Each structure stands twice: as C-alpha cells, then as structure tokens.
Amino acid sequence: MTEVRINQLGVVKRNIVRADKSAVEKLAKFGVATIHEAMGRTGLMRPYIRPVYSRAKLCGTAVTALLQPGDNWMLHVAAEQIQPGDVIVAGCTSDSSDGFFGELLATSFRAQGGRGLIIDGGVRDVDALRQMDFPVFSKAISSKGTIKATPGSVNVPLICAGIVVYPGDVVIADIDGVVVVPAEKAHEIADSAEKREANEVDKRVQFEQGILGLDLYDMRQKLAQAGLKYID
C-alpha cells in the first residue's frame, strides 16, 4: 500500500475512467449502511471520518488528491480535473490534521461541478460550508493553515481512512460514514443495494405489526442450541 503512494508522486492523470453515470445515480438513492452491507460489508472508511455538518450527504465519482502533510497545493491542482458529478477524495502521505480546505476551495470545487470532499485530514470554515451546503467529510476540524510547497499527485490510487480509492470509483457518504464502490462493480452493487432496500421495507412493515426479530429471523432454536435459558 505504501508503494501506491510513493511511486506516483508528482503526477496528474488527466484521463480517468469514471463509473457509469446511471449506476452512480442509482447508488445515490441508498444510504451508506445499505451499500456497505450490499458489498459484503466491505469498502467502509474508518469511522473517524465525519461530516462537518449533520445533513451533509453526497454521491459521486472520485477525483483523488494525494497531499503532503500541511500542504494543500494538490487540492488546487485537483480542481482543474473536476467534472460535474465528481467528489474529491484526499489522502495524505503521512498523518496530518491541518486545515487543508475551506470556503474558498469549496467555492472553486462547486464552480467546476464538484459534489463534495472526503479528506483524511482537517478542514475549516465550517459555518460557511454549512451555509453553502457543500458536503465535506473529514478527520478533523482545524483552523491551522497550510502551505503550497511540495507536489503530491492527482488521480492516482491512494489510501483514505483505511480504504484504497481509485480515480473514478463511486463514493457515497452520509451521517453513517463513507463507503467506496469500485467503478467496475457499480452496477452490480447498485442492484444488490436495491434488493436489500426492498427486503428491509418488508421487514419494517412486519416490525411495525409487532413481530419480533426473534421470530422474523428464526433465532429461537439457535439461541437454545447456544445455551440461552429463560428463567421465570
């Protein structure tokens, strides 16, 4: 994983293969938890990545930015590579929680058609981001400024909060977390998420009618076999 970062410093890949738009639009209908389960409980970023305001939500294709600690130069470079519907996913060559991103970059990203930012680092100007309703998910909130001195890379594979992200992958984020769907599996996972959602709707109706999970999921015999005893 380290080689993914080190061997591709100082490059900007202009042509990337993005997930099919129809699959992205379909995935946008579902929550992170549903998609994560539909993927076999994979693809979920570490839970320290949180929305900077509670209603933040996004779904789009990844433009990746590999940052140097305390240096946001590559976010400005990434802005040029944004196409409508993209989400910027930023990792760092080493741990850093400085304020890489704020209101001005959000304005720039939005003007290019960007749908939001996922960053394994810090951001600032949170009130402005909330007022703009520009979705940002970050490791930290920090007013500490950054410099522009050392190149990283744009549109290379990187690691963000424990997950390898390739340019063009689908990124979905909401209050429950951030999940990444490989571009080549976008349609498959969207179909699986749709089936799972329909199944959950049916179960919700049964729970509303008073049926217990013990019976709906046929748990009683397994619990008895596991040694659970009821005492009156």
mmCIF file of C-alpha atoms in Angstrom:
data_model
loop_
_atom_site.group_PDB
_atom_site.id
_atom_site.type_symbol
_atom_site.label_atom_id
_atom_site.label_comp_id
_atom_site.label_asym_id
_atom_site.label_seq_id
_atom_site.Cartn_x
_atom_site.Cartn_y
_atom_site.Cartn_z
ATOM 1 C CA MET A 1 0.000 0.000 0.000
ATOM 2 C CA THR A 2 2.871 2.378 0.741
ATOM 3 C CA GLU A 3 4.167 1.871 -2.809
ATOM 4 C CA VAL A 4 0.834 3.073 -4.188
ATOM 5 C CA ARG A 5 1.627 6.468 -2.681
ATOM 6 C CA ILE A 6 5.375 6.813 -3.021
ATOM 7 C CA ASN A 7 5.783 5.604 -6.599
ATOM 8 C CA GLN A 8 3.248 8.037 -8.026
ATOM 9 C CA LEU A 9 4.234 11.386 -6.562
ATOM 10 C CA GLY A 10 4.375 14.441 -8.776
ATOM 11 C CA VAL A 11 1.894 13.338 -11.446
ATOM 12 C CA VAL A 12 -1.545 14.456 -12.602
ATOM 13 C CA LYS A 13 -3.570 11.968 -14.624
ATOM 14 C CA ARG A 14 -5.987 13.870 -16.816
ATOM 15 C CA ASN A 15 -7.902 10.945 -18.284
ATOM 16 C CA ILE A 16 -9.623 8.603 -15.864
ATOM 17 C CA VAL A 17 -12.424 6.088 -16.335
ATOM 18 C CA ARG A 18 -15.382 7.083 -14.204
ATOM 19 C CA ALA A 19 -18.124 4.726 -13.078
ATOM 20 C CA ASP A 20 -21.190 4.701 -15.310
ATOM 21 C CA LYS A 21 -23.473 7.649 -14.537
ATOM 22 C CA SER A 22 -26.617 5.549 -14.360
ATOM 23 C CA ALA A 23 -25.027 3.332 -11.692
ATOM 24 C CA VAL A 24 -23.938 6.417 -9.723
ATOM 25 C CA GLU A 25 -27.454 7.834 -9.866
ATOM 26 C CA LYS A 26 -28.879 4.536 -8.646
ATOM 27 C CA LEU A 27 -26.388 4.264 -5.783
ATOM 28 C CA ALA A 28 -27.282 7.816 -4.700
ATOM 29 C CA LYS A 29 -30.718 6.536 -3.658
ATOM 30 C CA PHE A 30 -29.300 4.361 -0.882
ATOM 31 C CA GLY A 31 -27.625 5.016 2.437
ATOM 32 C CA VAL A 32 -24.058 4.103 3.302
ATOM 33 C CA ALA A 33 -25.091 1.270 5.625
ATOM 34 C CA THR A 34 -27.210 -0.375 2.917
ATOM 35 C CA ILE A 35 -24.441 -0.143 0.317
ATOM 36 C CA HIS A 36 -21.814 -1.407 2.760
ATOM 37 C CA GLU A 37 -23.956 -4.457 3.513
ATOM 38 C CA ALA A 38 -24.671 -4.985 -0.190
ATOM 39 C CA MET A 39 -20.905 -5.116 -0.793
ATOM 40 C CA GLY A 40 -20.474 -7.911 1.720
ATOM 41 C CA ARG A 41 -19.539 -5.461 4.495
ATOM 42 C CA THR A 42 -16.538 -4.050 2.673
ATOM 43 C CA GLY A 43 -15.498 -0.625 1.363
ATOM 44 C CA LEU A 44 -16.226 1.339 4.532
ATOM 45 C CA MET A 45 -13.787 4.053 5.571
ATOM 46 C CA ARG A 46 -12.714 4.245 9.173
ATOM 47 C CA PRO A 47 -15.335 5.895 11.382
ATOM 48 C CA TYR A 48 -13.186 8.873 12.335
ATOM 49 C CA ILE A 49 -14.176 10.450 9.003
ATOM 50 C CA ARG A 50 -17.234 12.511 9.941
ATOM 51 C CA PRO A 51 -19.489 15.063 8.237
ATOM 52 C CA VAL A 52 -18.682 18.640 9.236
ATOM 53 C CA TYR A 53 -22.422 19.318 9.490
ATOM 54 C CA SER A 54 -25.136 16.768 10.192
ATOM 55 C CA ARG A 55 -27.163 16.921 6.970
ATOM 56 C CA ALA A 56 -24.110 16.533 4.712
ATOM 57 C CA LYS A 57 -24.625 13.821 2.125
ATOM 58 C CA LEU A 58 -23.019 13.036 -1.234
ATOM 59 C CA CYS A 59 -22.582 10.506 -4.005
ATOM 60 C CA GLY A 60 -20.232 10.899 -6.942
ATOM 61 C CA THR A 61 -17.173 9.683 -8.792
ATOM 62 C CA ALA A 62 -13.755 10.069 -7.216
ATOM 63 C CA VAL A 63 -11.092 12.535 -8.259
ATOM 64 C CA THR A 64 -8.209 11.675 -5.949
ATOM 65 C CA ALA A 65 -5.670 14.055 -4.458
ATOM 66 C CA LEU A 66 -2.576 12.819 -2.652
ATOM 67 C CA LEU A 67 -1.433 15.587 -0.298
ATOM 68 C CA GLN A 68 1.770 16.280 1.560
ATOM 69 C CA PRO A 69 1.312 16.996 5.296
ATOM 70 C CA GLY A 70 0.332 20.601 5.932
ATOM 71 C CA ASP A 71 0.279 21.366 2.184
ATOM 72 C CA ASN A 72 -2.926 21.850 0.168
ATOM 73 C CA TRP A 73 -1.315 22.543 -3.214
ATOM 74 C CA MET A 74 -2.774 19.418 -4.804
ATOM 75 C CA LEU A 75 -6.333 20.406 -3.915
ATOM 76 C CA HIS A 76 -5.915 23.421 -6.183
ATOM 77 C CA VAL A 77 -4.449 21.154 -8.862
ATOM 78 C CA ALA A 78 -7.346 18.723 -8.422
ATOM 79 C CA ALA A 79 -9.892 21.488 -9.023
ATOM 80 C CA GLU A 80 -8.843 21.616 -12.677
ATOM 81 C CA GLN A 81 -9.591 17.897 -13.102
ATOM 82 C CA ILE A 82 -13.121 18.035 -11.694
ATOM 83 C CA GLN A 83 -16.018 17.179 -13.960
ATOM 84 C CA PRO A 84 -19.678 17.616 -12.973
ATOM 85 C CA GLY A 85 -20.625 14.879 -10.528
ATOM 86 C CA ASP A 86 -17.154 14.298 -9.121
ATOM 87 C CA VAL A 87 -16.212 14.052 -5.452
ATOM 88 C CA ILE A 88 -12.677 14.917 -4.386
ATOM 89 C CA VAL A 89 -11.100 12.238 -2.180
ATOM 90 C CA ALA A 90 -7.920 13.409 -0.464
ATOM 91 C CA GLY A 91 -5.352 11.300 1.360
ATOM 92 C CA CYS A 92 -2.022 12.337 2.824
ATOM 93 C CA THR A 93 1.472 10.857 2.593
ATOM 94 C CA SER A 94 1.659 10.980 6.396
ATOM 95 C CA ASP A 95 -0.714 11.844 9.202
ATOM 96 C CA SER A 96 -1.876 15.469 9.248
ATOM 97 C CA SER A 97 -4.947 17.205 10.634
ATOM 98 C CA ASP A 98 -4.202 20.751 9.451
ATOM 99 C CA GLY A 99 -6.962 22.809 7.837
ATOM 100 C CA PHE A 100 -6.359 21.884 4.193
ATOM 101 C CA PHE A 101 -9.735 23.050 2.920
ATOM 102 C CA GLY A 102 -12.227 25.838 3.486
ATOM 103 C CA GLU A 103 -14.820 28.131 1.951
ATOM 104 C CA LEU A 104 -12.756 29.393 -0.995
ATOM 105 C CA LEU A 105 -11.744 25.964 -2.243
ATOM 106 C CA ALA A 106 -15.325 24.783 -1.776
ATOM 107 C CA THR A 107 -16.463 27.652 -3.988
ATOM 108 C CA SER A 108 -13.896 26.651 -6.604
ATOM 109 C CA PHE A 109 -14.846 22.973 -6.484
ATOM 110 C CA ARG A 110 -18.547 23.732 -6.807
ATOM 111 C CA ALA A 111 -17.958 26.032 -9.780
ATOM 112 C CA GLN A 112 -16.348 23.073 -11.579
ATOM 113 C CA GLY A 113 -19.256 20.763 -10.751
ATOM 114 C CA GLY A 114 -17.774 19.103 -7.671
ATOM 115 C CA ARG A 115 -20.257 17.472 -5.291
ATOM 116 C CA GLY A 116 -18.136 17.450 -2.164
ATOM 117 C CA LEU A 117 -14.930 16.422 -0.409
ATOM 118 C CA ILE A 118 -13.735 13.431 1.589
ATOM 119 C CA ILE A 119 -10.412 14.139 3.295
ATOM 120 C CA ASP A 120 -8.211 12.204 5.684
ATOM 121 C CA GLY A 121 -7.143 15.496 7.208
ATOM 122 C CA GLY A 122 -8.570 18.710 8.607
ATOM 123 C CA VAL A 123 -10.848 21.415 7.254
ATOM 124 C CA ARG A 124 -12.018 24.830 8.425
ATOM 125 C CA ASP A 125 -14.690 27.479 7.680
ATOM 126 C CA VAL A 126 -17.329 25.006 8.830
ATOM 127 C CA ASP A 127 -20.100 27.596 9.241
ATOM 128 C CA ALA A 128 -19.572 28.775 5.677
ATOM 129 C CA LEU A 129 -19.530 25.194 4.363
ATOM 130 C CA ARG A 130 -22.808 24.512 6.141
ATOM 131 C CA GLN A 131 -24.395 27.666 4.756
ATOM 132 C CA MET A 132 -23.192 26.725 1.275
ATOM 133 C CA ASP A 133 -24.498 23.189 1.839
ATOM 134 C CA PHE A 134 -21.240 21.878 0.395
ATOM 135 C CA PRO A 135 -20.792 18.345 1.799
ATOM 136 C CA VAL A 136 -17.447 17.749 3.490
ATOM 137 C CA PHE A 137 -16.363 14.683 5.454
ATOM 138 C CA SER A 138 -13.071 14.992 7.335
ATOM 139 C CA LYS A 139 -10.856 13.591 10.055
ATOM 140 C CA ALA A 140 -10.652 16.872 11.937
ATOM 141 C CA ILE A 141 -11.732 20.481 12.077
ATOM 142 C CA SER A 142 -8.715 22.748 12.402
ATOM 143 C CA SER A 143 -8.043 26.430 11.794
ATOM 144 C CA LYS A 144 -4.359 25.716 11.249
ATOM 145 C CA GLY A 145 -3.347 26.979 7.813
ATOM 146 C CA THR A 146 -1.406 25.091 5.165
ATOM 147 C CA ILE A 147 1.314 25.914 2.643
ATOM 148 C CA LYS A 148 1.820 25.272 -1.051
ATOM 149 C CA ALA A 149 5.354 23.961 -1.437
ATOM 150 C CA THR A 150 5.622 20.230 -2.209
ATOM 151 C CA PRO A 151 3.850 18.368 -5.015
ATOM 152 C CA GLY A 152 1.762 15.320 -4.357
ATOM 153 C CA SER A 153 -0.352 13.768 -7.097
ATOM 154 C CA VAL A 154 -3.834 13.898 -8.603
ATOM 155 C CA ASN A 155 -5.877 10.984 -9.924
ATOM 156 C CA VAL A 156 -3.647 8.208 -8.633
ATOM 157 C CA PRO A 157 -4.732 5.342 -6.361
ATOM 158 C CA LEU A 158 -4.460 6.348 -2.717
ATOM 159 C CA ILE A 159 -5.436 5.277 0.748
ATOM 160 C CA CYS A 160 -8.055 7.368 2.527
ATOM 161 C CA ALA A 161 -9.066 6.355 6.053
ATOM 162 C CA GLY A 162 -8.007 2.763 5.506
ATOM 163 C CA ILE A 163 -9.608 2.227 2.095
ATOM 164 C CA VAL A 164 -7.839 2.167 -1.267
ATOM 165 C CA VAL A 165 -9.608 4.557 -3.628
ATOM 166 C CA TYR A 166 -9.066 4.538 -7.380
ATOM 167 C CA PRO A 167 -9.939 7.501 -9.577
ATOM 168 C CA GLY A 168 -13.451 7.010 -10.949
ATOM 169 C CA ASP A 169 -14.713 4.861 -8.066
ATOM 170 C CA VAL A 170 -18.094 5.768 -6.597
ATOM 171 C CA VAL A 171 -18.008 7.458 -3.198
ATOM 172 C CA ILE A 172 -21.141 7.617 -1.047
ATOM 173 C CA ALA A 173 -21.210 9.475 2.273
ATOM 174 C CA ASP A 174 -23.828 10.351 4.869
ATOM 175 C CA ILE A 175 -24.186 10.629 8.639
ATOM 176 C CA ASP A 176 -23.391 6.891 8.963
ATOM 177 C CA GLY A 177 -19.976 7.124 7.282
ATOM 178 C CA VAL A 178 -18.251 6.853 3.899
ATOM 179 C CA VAL A 179 -18.235 3.846 1.570
ATOM 180 C CA VAL A 180 -16.340 3.347 -1.691
ATOM 181 C CA VAL A 181 -17.690 1.219 -4.539
ATOM 182 C CA PRO A 182 -15.189 0.132 -7.224
ATOM 183 C CA ALA A 183 -16.158 1.618 -10.578
ATOM 184 C CA GLU A 184 -16.312 -1.760 -12.290
ATOM 185 C CA LYS A 185 -18.757 -3.094 -9.673
ATOM 186 C CA ALA A 186 -21.033 -0.052 -9.528
ATOM 187 C CA HIS A 187 -23.967 -1.594 -11.392
ATOM 188 C CA GLU A 188 -23.706 -4.887 -9.518
ATOM 189 C CA ILE A 189 -23.646 -3.206 -6.114
ATOM 190 C CA ALA A 190 -26.449 -0.824 -7.059
ATOM 191 C CA ASP A 191 -28.655 -3.796 -7.956
ATOM 192 C CA SER A 192 -27.740 -5.566 -4.702
ATOM 193 C CA ALA A 193 -28.481 -2.441 -2.682
ATOM 194 C CA GLU A 194 -31.879 -2.128 -4.368
ATOM 195 C CA LYS A 195 -32.776 -5.712 -3.440
ATOM 196 C CA ARG A 196 -31.579 -5.185 0.121
ATOM 197 C CA GLU A 197 -33.599 -1.996 0.468
ATOM 198 C CA ALA A 198 -36.759 -3.746 -0.749
ATOM 199 C CA ASN A 199 -36.166 -6.538 1.764
ATOM 200 C CA GLU A 200 -35.747 -4.003 4.571
ATOM 201 C CA VAL A 201 -39.022 -2.305 3.636
ATOM 202 C CA ASP A 202 -40.814 -5.634 4.026
ATOM 203 C CA LYS A 203 -39.168 -6.279 7.393
ATOM 204 C CA ARG A 204 -40.029 -2.779 8.600
ATOM 205 C CA VAL A 205 -43.706 -3.465 7.952
ATOM 206 C CA GLN A 206 -43.532 -6.674 9.957
ATOM 207 C CA PHE A 207 -41.785 -4.955 12.878
ATOM 208 C CA GLU A 208 -44.484 -2.266 12.826
ATOM 209 C CA GLN A 209 -47.063 -5.050 13.132
ATOM 210 C CA GLY A 210 -45.372 -6.236 16.314
ATOM 211 C CA ILE A 211 -43.455 -9.248 15.016
ATOM 212 C CA LEU A 212 -40.244 -9.770 16.982
ATOM 213 C CA GLY A 213 -36.832 -10.185 15.425
ATOM 214 C CA LEU A 214 -36.568 -13.425 17.389
ATOM 215 C CA ASP A 215 -39.303 -14.880 15.177
ATOM 216 C CA LEU A 216 -38.690 -12.969 11.955
ATOM 217 C CA TYR A 217 -35.076 -14.144 11.868
ATOM 218 C CA ASP A 218 -35.867 -17.594 13.329
ATOM 219 C CA MET A 219 -33.478 -17.077 16.243
ATOM 220 C CA ARG A 220 -35.153 -19.091 19.000
ATOM 221 C CA GLN A 221 -33.805 -22.532 18.143
ATOM 222 C CA LYS A 222 -30.284 -21.230 17.551
ATOM 223 C CA LEU A 223 -30.354 -19.384 20.875
ATOM 224 C CA ALA A 224 -31.473 -22.553 22.665
ATOM 225 C CA GLN A 225 -28.686 -24.507 20.986
ATOM 226 C CA ALA A 226 -26.264 -21.819 22.141
ATOM 227 C CA GLY A 227 -27.382 -22.409 25.718
ATOM 228 C CA LEU A 228 -29.709 -19.475 26.366
ATOM 229 C CA LYS A 229 -32.263 -20.277 29.080
ATOM 230 C CA TYR A 230 -35.346 -18.342 30.160
ATOM 231 C CA ILE A 231 -35.972 -18.210 33.934
ATOM 232 C CA ASP A 232 -39.431 -17.305 35.295
#
